[in-house]
């Protein structure tokens, strides 16, 4: 079946602009996660959704970062007033019910802030 | 919070030889330890995982061992093949928490 999809695959933006990154989880998966991967590094947790609510936002690095999920499906990660240090690959994952289940990752969105 | 250290950062082995990647974790409440393989330009793919109630798990050429006392776990790949070349990440999840905490990754190169 279809896996996790993300769009766009690449995004180049100018410093100070806002960007929106989209994640479509595996159908039927109620848990959704966003991670950030800086060049040559491991993944950093950003936020976790269970259904449409976000009980864990502890990884969001600043108030410029926000995320929402609608219809227990699509999620959007928004970065306002982008900075060069926001350049990274943003990865989305979903799991069937909760964090105890396997997390399946999408291909990521590579964000470059000039 | 949980911290995961992964070694080595790069590993080069001859095709057919074995490769071992090691991770240590800090929080004794961690109870789930997945390993992911990431190829260039792709998202991480789960290759094997282990939960804290077992000490070893094997799937064909891949095995994972867990030592809860020492708080470390290892990935073993036998009879390596060129397609095993990738970056491998270990991760840990604390019981009751939602997030995975990842190691820094190991770039594995299989030399033909």
PDB file of C-alpha atoms in Angstrom:
ATOM      1  CA  UNK A   1       0.000   0.000   0.000  1.00  0.00           C
ATOM      2  CA  UNK A   2       0.983   3.663  -0.136  1.00  0.00           C
ATOM      3  CA  UNK A   3       3.547   4.861   2.341  1.00  0.00           C
ATOM      4  CA  UNK A   4       4.003   8.234   3.993  1.00  0.00           C
ATOM      5  CA  UNK A   5       4.242  11.004   1.421  1.00  0.00           C
ATOM      6  CA  UNK A   6       5.626  14.507   1.834  1.00  0.00           C
ATOM      7  CA  UNK A   7       5.560  17.606  -0.313  1.00  0.00           C
ATOM      8  CA  UNK A   8       7.372  19.422  -1.641  1.00  0.00           C
ATOM      9  CA  UNK A   9      10.440  17.201  -1.908  1.00  0.00           C
ATOM     10  CA  UNK A  10      12.660  20.283  -2.097  1.00  0.00           C
ATOM     11  CA  UNK A  11      12.014  23.867  -1.046  1.00  0.00           C
ATOM     12  CA  UNK A  12      14.359  26.808  -1.477  1.00  0.00           C
ATOM     13  CA  UNK A  13      13.323  30.026   0.197  1.00  0.00           C
ATOM     14  CA  UNK A  14      14.751  33.357   1.183  1.00  0.00           C
ATOM     15  CA  UNK A  15      15.503  34.265   4.756  1.00  0.00           C
ATOM     16  CA  UNK A  16      12.462  35.824   6.406  1.00  0.00           C
ATOM     17  CA  UNK A  17       9.860  34.061   4.268  1.00  0.00           C
ATOM     18  CA  UNK A  18       7.281  31.618   5.640  1.00  0.00           C
ATOM     19  CA  UNK A  19       7.148  28.005   4.431  1.00  0.00           C
ATOM     20  CA  UNK A  20       4.624  25.198   4.716  1.00  0.00           C
ATOM     21  CA  UNK A  21       5.567  21.554   4.556  1.00  0.00           C
ATOM     22  CA  UNK A  22       2.972  18.857   4.057  1.00  0.00           C
ATOM     23  CA  UNK A  23       2.741  15.268   5.267  1.00  0.00           C
ATOM     24  CA  UNK A  24       0.238  12.597   4.223  1.00  0.00           C
ATOM     25  CA  UNK A  25       0.474   9.654   6.628  1.00  0.00           C
ATOM     26  CA  UNK A  26      -0.347   6.055   5.905  1.00  0.00           C
ATOM     27  CA  UNK A  27      -4.122   5.661   5.735  1.00  0.00           C
ATOM     28  CA  UNK A  28      -5.546   4.649   9.093  1.00  0.00           C
ATOM     29  CA  UNK A  29      -2.507   5.676  11.112  1.00  0.00           C
ATOM     30  CA  UNK A  30      -3.625   7.816  14.035  1.00  0.00           C
ATOM     31  CA  UNK A  31      -0.174   8.839  15.281  1.00  0.00           C
ATOM     32  CA  UNK A  32       1.991  11.282  13.325  1.00  0.00           C
ATOM     33  CA  UNK A  33       5.445  12.694  14.066  1.00  0.00           C
ATOM     34  CA  UNK A  34       7.692  15.410  12.672  1.00  0.00           C
ATOM     35  CA  UNK A  35      11.478  15.200  12.920  1.00  0.00           C
ATOM     36  CA  UNK A  36      14.279  17.410  11.663  1.00  0.00           C
ATOM     37  CA  UNK A  37      17.558  16.106  10.258  1.00  0.00           C
ATOM     38  CA  UNK A  38      20.448  18.513   9.868  1.00  0.00           C
ATOM     39  CA  UNK A  39      23.174  17.630   7.397  1.00  0.00           C
ATOM     40  CA  UNK A  40      25.170  14.609   8.554  1.00  0.00           C
ATOM     41  CA  UNK A  41      23.302  14.306  11.824  1.00  0.00           C
ATOM     42  CA  UNK A  42      20.651  12.189  13.479  1.00  0.00           C
ATOM     43  CA  UNK A  43      16.967  12.974  13.642  1.00  0.00           C
ATOM     44  CA  UNK A  44      15.611  15.460  16.170  1.00  0.00           C
ATOM     45  CA  UNK A  45      12.014  15.099  17.366  1.00  0.00           C
ATOM     46  CA  UNK A  46       9.787  18.128  16.787  1.00  0.00           C
ATOM     47  CA  UNK A  47       6.152  17.248  17.514  1.00  0.00           C
ATOM     48  CA  UNK A  48       3.768  14.305  17.943  1.00  0.00           C
ATOM     49  CA  UNK A  49       0.085  14.126  16.994  1.00  0.00           C
ATOM     50  CA  UNK A  50      -2.441  11.620  18.252  1.00  0.00           C
ATOM     51  CA  UNK A  51      -5.459  12.157  16.057  1.00  0.00           C
ATOM     52  CA  UNK A  52      -5.766  15.903  15.595  1.00  0.00           C
ATOM     53  CA  UNK A  53      -4.297  16.904  18.943  1.00  0.00           C
ATOM     54  CA  UNK A  54      -0.621  17.408  19.752  1.00  0.00           C
ATOM     55  CA  UNK A  55       0.123  16.140  23.251  1.00  0.00           C
ATOM     56  CA  UNK A  56       3.885  16.538  22.790  1.00  0.00           C
ATOM     57  CA  UNK A  57       5.281  19.688  21.169  1.00  0.00           C
ATOM     58  CA  UNK A  58       8.455  19.660  23.236  1.00  0.00           C
ATOM     59  CA  UNK A  59      10.804  19.507  20.251  1.00  0.00           C
ATOM     60  CA  UNK A  60       9.629  22.631  18.439  1.00  0.00           C
ATOM     61  CA  UNK A  61      12.734  24.860  18.523  1.00  0.00           C
ATOM     62  CA  UNK A  62      10.988  28.232  18.684  1.00  0.00           C
ATOM     63  CA  UNK A  63       7.630  29.942  18.352  1.00  0.00           C
ATOM     64  CA  UNK A  64       8.374  30.365  14.646  1.00  0.00           C
ATOM     65  CA  UNK A  65       7.539  26.681  14.267  1.00  0.00           C
ATOM     66  CA  UNK A  66       3.963  25.387  14.377  1.00  0.00           C
ATOM     67  CA  UNK A  67       2.088  22.368  13.107  1.00  0.00           C
ATOM     68  CA  UNK A  68      -1.458  21.262  12.700  1.00  0.00           C
ATOM     69  CA  UNK A  69      -3.282  18.139  11.667  1.00  0.00           C
ATOM     70  CA  UNK A  70      -6.777  17.962  10.262  1.00  0.00           C
ATOM     71  CA  UNK A  71      -9.174  15.098   9.705  1.00  0.00           C
ATOM     72  CA  UNK A  72      -6.775  12.738  11.470  1.00  0.00           C
ATOM     73  CA  UNK A  73      -4.867  12.705   8.221  1.00  0.00           C
ATOM     74  CA  UNK A  74      -2.796  15.442   6.600  1.00  0.00           C
ATOM     75  CA  UNK A  75      -0.405  17.477   8.697  1.00  0.00           C
ATOM     76  CA  UNK A  76       1.259  20.779   7.892  1.00  0.00           C
ATOM     77  CA  UNK A  77       4.452  22.066   9.492  1.00  0.00           C
ATOM     78  CA  UNK A  78       4.798  25.837   9.186  1.00  0.00           C
ATOM     79  CA  UNK A  79       8.002  27.777   9.722  1.00  0.00           C
ATOM     80  CA  UNK A  80       7.574  31.536   9.922  1.00  0.00           C
ATOM     81  CA  UNK A  81      10.296  34.087   9.205  1.00  0.00           C
ATOM     82  CA  UNK A  82      12.746  31.370   8.158  1.00  0.00           C
ATOM     83  CA  UNK A  83      16.380  31.608   9.218  1.00  0.00           C
ATOM     84  CA  UNK A  84      19.433  29.967   7.666  1.00  0.00           C
ATOM     85  CA  UNK A  85      19.716  27.596  10.622  1.00  0.00           C
ATOM     86  CA  UNK A  86      16.307  26.182   9.658  1.00  0.00           C
ATOM     87  CA  UNK A  87      17.929  24.548   6.619  1.00  0.00           C
ATOM     88  CA  UNK A  88      17.524  20.791   7.061  1.00  0.00           C
ATOM     89  CA  UNK A  89      15.521  17.803   5.918  1.00  0.00           C
ATOM     90  CA  UNK A  90      12.126  17.662   7.605  1.00  0.00           C
ATOM     91  CA  UNK A  91      10.849  14.124   8.011  1.00  0.00           C
ATOM     92  CA  UNK A  92       7.360  12.968   8.819  1.00  0.00           C
ATOM     93  CA  UNK A  93       6.486   9.558  10.242  1.00  0.00           C
ATOM     94  CA  UNK A  94       3.262   7.806  11.141  1.00  0.00           C
ATOM     95  CA  UNK A  95       2.357   4.808  13.245  1.00  0.00           C
ATOM     96  CA  UNK A  96      -0.796   2.804  13.599  1.00  0.00           C
ATOM     97  CA  UNK A  97      -2.005   3.758  17.045  1.00  0.00           C
ATOM     98  CA  UNK A  98       0.645   5.186  19.303  1.00  0.00           C
ATOM     99  CA  UNK A  99       4.348   5.562  19.875  1.00  0.00           C
ATOM    100  CA  UNK A 100       4.696   1.916  20.822  1.00  0.00           C
ATOM    101  CA  UNK A 101       4.055   0.947  17.220  1.00  0.00           C
ATOM    102  CA  UNK A 102       6.586   1.053  14.414  1.00  0.00           C
ATOM    103  CA  UNK A 103       7.131   4.514  12.959  1.00  0.00           C
ATOM    104  CA  UNK A 104       7.189   4.617   9.154  1.00  0.00           C
ATOM    105  CA  UNK A 105       8.989   7.565   7.610  1.00  0.00           C
ATOM    106  CA  UNK A 106       8.323   9.580   4.496  1.00  0.00           C
ATOM    107  CA  UNK A 107      11.066  10.693   2.078  1.00  0.00           C
ATOM    108  CA  UNK A 108      11.371  14.113   3.682  1.00  0.00           C
ATOM    109  CA  UNK A 109      11.364  17.713   2.488  1.00  0.00           C
ATOM    110  CA  UNK A 110      14.777  19.300   1.996  1.00  0.00           C
ATOM    111  CA  UNK A 111      14.509  22.949   3.044  1.00  0.00           C
ATOM    112  CA  UNK A 112      17.203  25.407   2.047  1.00  0.00           C
ATOM    113  CA  UNK A 113      17.055  28.936   3.410  1.00  0.00           C
ATOM    114  CA  UNK A 114      19.244  31.366   1.484  1.00  0.00           C
TER     115      UNK A 114
ATOM    116  CA  UNK B   1      16.181  13.265  29.000  1.00  0.00           C
ATOM    117  CA  UNK B   2      17.263  10.244  27.008  1.00  0.00           C
ATOM    118  CA  UNK B   3      20.590  10.439  25.160  1.00  0.00           C
ATOM    119  CA  UNK B   4      21.783   7.924  22.566  1.00  0.00           C
ATOM    120  CA  UNK B   5      25.412   7.609  21.504  1.00  0.00           C
ATOM    121  CA  UNK B   6      26.314   5.658  18.355  1.00  0.00           C
ATOM    122  CA  UNK B   7      29.699   4.305  17.219  1.00  0.00           C
ATOM    123  CA  UNK B   8      31.468   4.257  14.889  1.00  0.00           C
ATOM    124  CA  UNK B   9      30.482   7.232  12.755  1.00  0.00           C
ATOM    125  CA  UNK B  10      31.917   5.560   9.657  1.00  0.00           C
ATOM    126  CA  UNK B  11      32.596   1.892   8.960  1.00  0.00           C
ATOM    127  CA  UNK B  12      34.124   0.285   5.910  1.00  0.00           C
ATOM    128  CA  UNK B  13      34.131  -3.503   5.455  1.00  0.00           C
ATOM    129  CA  UNK B  14      34.894  -5.947   2.687  1.00  0.00           C
ATOM    130  CA  UNK B  15      31.966  -7.573   0.961  1.00  0.00           C
ATOM    131  CA  UNK B  16      31.114 -10.816   2.715  1.00  0.00           C
ATOM    132  CA  UNK B  17      32.525  -9.708   6.067  1.00  0.00           C
ATOM    133  CA  UNK B  18      30.437  -8.773   9.107  1.00  0.00           C
ATOM    134  CA  UNK B  19      29.654  -5.267  10.348  1.00  0.00           C
ATOM    135  CA  UNK B  20      28.808  -4.269  13.911  1.00  0.00           C
ATOM    136  CA  UNK B  21      27.391  -0.917  15.024  1.00  0.00           C
ATOM    137  CA  UNK B  22      26.994  -0.105  18.709  1.00  0.00           C
ATOM    138  CA  UNK B  23      24.727   2.259  20.632  1.00  0.00           C
ATOM    139  CA  UNK B  24      24.439   3.216  24.259  1.00  0.00           C
ATOM    140  CA  UNK B  25      21.491   4.892  25.942  1.00  0.00           C
ATOM    141  CA  UNK B  26      21.172   6.794  29.170  1.00  0.00           C
ATOM    142  CA  UNK B  27      17.619   6.291  30.441  1.00  0.00           C
ATOM    143  CA  UNK B  28      16.981   2.905  32.038  1.00  0.00           C
ATOM    144  CA  UNK B  29      13.251   3.415  31.380  1.00  0.00           C
ATOM    145  CA  UNK B  30      13.804   3.010  27.619  1.00  0.00           C
ATOM    146  CA  UNK B  31      12.054  -0.103  26.383  1.00  0.00           C
ATOM    147  CA  UNK B  32      12.019   0.020  22.568  1.00  0.00           C
ATOM    148  CA  UNK B  33      15.080   0.096  20.302  1.00  0.00           C
ATOM    149  CA  UNK B  34      14.634   0.287  16.509  1.00  0.00           C
ATOM    150  CA  UNK B  35      17.328   0.399  13.829  1.00  0.00           C
ATOM    151  CA  UNK B  36      16.788   2.365  10.632  1.00  0.00           C
ATOM    152  CA  UNK B  37      18.629   2.308   7.298  1.00  0.00           C
ATOM    153  CA  UNK B  38      18.734   5.515   5.279  1.00  0.00           C
ATOM    154  CA  UNK B  39      19.816   5.588   1.670  1.00  0.00           C
ATOM    155  CA  UNK B  40      20.799   8.801  -0.070  1.00  0.00           C
ATOM    156  CA  UNK B  41      17.836  11.090  -0.636  1.00  0.00           C
ATOM    157  CA  UNK B  42      15.367   8.792   1.094  1.00  0.00           C
ATOM    158  CA  UNK B  43      13.665   8.609   4.444  1.00  0.00           C
ATOM    159  CA  UNK B  44      14.798   6.124   7.107  1.00  0.00           C
ATOM    160  CA  UNK B  45      13.483   2.575   6.756  1.00  0.00           C
ATOM    161  CA  UNK B  46      13.037   0.279   9.736  1.00  0.00           C
ATOM    162  CA  UNK B  47      15.212  -2.819   9.371  1.00  0.00           C
ATOM    163  CA  UNK B  48      14.860  -4.434  12.779  1.00  0.00           C
ATOM    164  CA  UNK B  49      13.741  -3.551  16.293  1.00  0.00           C
ATOM    165  CA  UNK B  50      13.910  -5.034  19.754  1.00  0.00           C
ATOM    166  CA  UNK B  51      11.948  -4.526  22.937  1.00  0.00           C
ATOM    167  CA  UNK B  52      13.375  -4.651  26.415  1.00  0.00           C
ATOM    168  CA  UNK B  53      11.876  -8.014  27.300  1.00  0.00           C
ATOM    169  CA  UNK B  54      14.212  -9.869  24.907  1.00  0.00           C
ATOM    170  CA  UNK B  55      17.977  -9.946  24.592  1.00  0.00           C
ATOM    171  CA  UNK B  56      18.426 -10.808  20.936  1.00  0.00           C
ATOM    172  CA  UNK B  57      16.463 -10.791  17.704  1.00  0.00           C
ATOM    173  CA  UNK B  58      17.477 -12.043  14.290  1.00  0.00           C
ATOM    174  CA  UNK B  59      16.115 -11.560  10.777  1.00  0.00           C
ATOM    175  CA  UNK B  60      18.121 -13.330   8.081  1.00  0.00           C
ATOM    176  CA  UNK B  61      21.501 -11.519   7.895  1.00  0.00           C
ATOM    177  CA  UNK B  62      20.592  -8.904  10.472  1.00  0.00           C
ATOM    178  CA  UNK B  63      20.567  -9.300  14.243  1.00  0.00           C
ATOM    179  CA  UNK B  64      20.229  -6.960  17.196  1.00  0.00           C
ATOM    180  CA  UNK B  65      21.394  -7.612  20.747  1.00  0.00           C
ATOM    181  CA  UNK B  66      20.368  -5.716  23.863  1.00  0.00           C
ATOM    182  CA  UNK B  67      22.159  -5.533  27.205  1.00  0.00           C
ATOM    183  CA  UNK B  68      19.835  -3.728  29.606  1.00  0.00           C
ATOM    184  CA  UNK B  69      22.287  -3.821  32.489  1.00  0.00           C
ATOM    185  CA  UNK B  70      24.969  -2.053  30.488  1.00  0.00           C
ATOM    186  CA  UNK B  71      22.405   0.026  28.580  1.00  0.00           C
ATOM    187  CA  UNK B  72      23.753  -0.771  25.172  1.00  0.00           C
ATOM    188  CA  UNK B  73      22.471  -2.439  22.029  1.00  0.00           C
ATOM    189  CA  UNK B  74      24.168  -3.471  18.809  1.00  0.00           C
ATOM    190  CA  UNK B  75      23.344  -4.155  15.172  1.00  0.00           C
ATOM    191  CA  UNK B  76      25.086  -7.068  13.486  1.00  0.00           C
ATOM    192  CA  UNK B  77      25.056  -7.528   9.715  1.00  0.00           C
ATOM    193  CA  UNK B  78      26.607 -10.750   8.402  1.00  0.00           C
ATOM    194  CA  UNK B  79      27.684 -11.633   4.854  1.00  0.00           C
ATOM    195  CA  UNK B  80      27.574  -7.984   3.861  1.00  0.00           C
ATOM    196  CA  UNK B  81      26.601  -7.032   0.320  1.00  0.00           C
ATOM    197  CA  UNK B  82      27.105  -3.794  -1.661  1.00  0.00           C
ATOM    198  CA  UNK B  83      23.422  -2.921  -1.202  1.00  0.00           C
ATOM    199  CA  UNK B  84      23.999  -2.780   2.549  1.00  0.00           C
ATOM    200  CA  UNK B  85      25.921   0.461   1.988  1.00  0.00           C
ATOM    201  CA  UNK B  86      23.885   3.239   3.652  1.00  0.00           C
ATOM    202  CA  UNK B  87      23.636   5.297   6.826  1.00  0.00           C
ATOM    203  CA  UNK B  88      22.306   3.348   9.810  1.00  0.00           C
ATOM    204  CA  UNK B  89      20.622   4.953  12.815  1.00  0.00           C
ATOM    205  CA  UNK B  90      19.817   3.462  16.177  1.00  0.00           C
ATOM    206  CA  UNK B  91      17.070   4.928  18.342  1.00  0.00           C
ATOM    207  CA  UNK B  92      15.532   4.485  21.761  1.00  0.00           C
ATOM    208  CA  UNK B  93      12.121   5.243  23.197  1.00  0.00           C
ATOM    209  CA  UNK B  94      11.454   5.834  26.867  1.00  0.00           C
ATOM    210  CA  UNK B  95       8.437   3.994  28.225  1.00  0.00           C
ATOM    211  CA  UNK B  96       5.466   6.364  28.284  1.00  0.00           C
ATOM    212  CA  UNK B  97       7.128   8.904  25.988  1.00  0.00           C
ATOM    213  CA  UNK B  98       6.153   9.443  22.381  1.00  0.00           C
ATOM    214  CA  UNK B  99       9.341  10.312  20.590  1.00  0.00           C
ATOM    215  CA  UNK B 100      12.257   8.300  19.332  1.00  0.00           C
ATOM    216  CA  UNK B 101      15.694   9.585  20.344  1.00  0.00           C
ATOM    217  CA  UNK B 102      18.197   8.878  17.589  1.00  0.00           C
ATOM    218  CA  UNK B 103      21.924   8.278  17.529  1.00  0.00           C
ATOM    219  CA  UNK B 104      24.096  10.336  15.184  1.00  0.00           C
ATOM    220  CA  UNK B 105      24.281   7.635  12.518  1.00  0.00           C
ATOM    221  CA  UNK B 106      26.913   5.318  11.048  1.00  0.00           C
ATOM    222  CA  UNK B 107      27.897   5.528   7.399  1.00  0.00           C
ATOM    223  CA  UNK B 108      28.522   1.931   6.330  1.00  0.00           C
ATOM    224  CA  UNK B 109      30.457   1.297   3.121  1.00  0.00           C
ATOM    225  CA  UNK B 110      30.769  -2.208   1.692  1.00  0.00           C
ATOM    226  CA  UNK B 111      33.829  -2.568  -0.534  1.00  0.00           C
ATOM    227  CA  UNK B 112      33.488  -5.081  -3.382  1.00  0.00           C
TER     228      UNK B 112
END
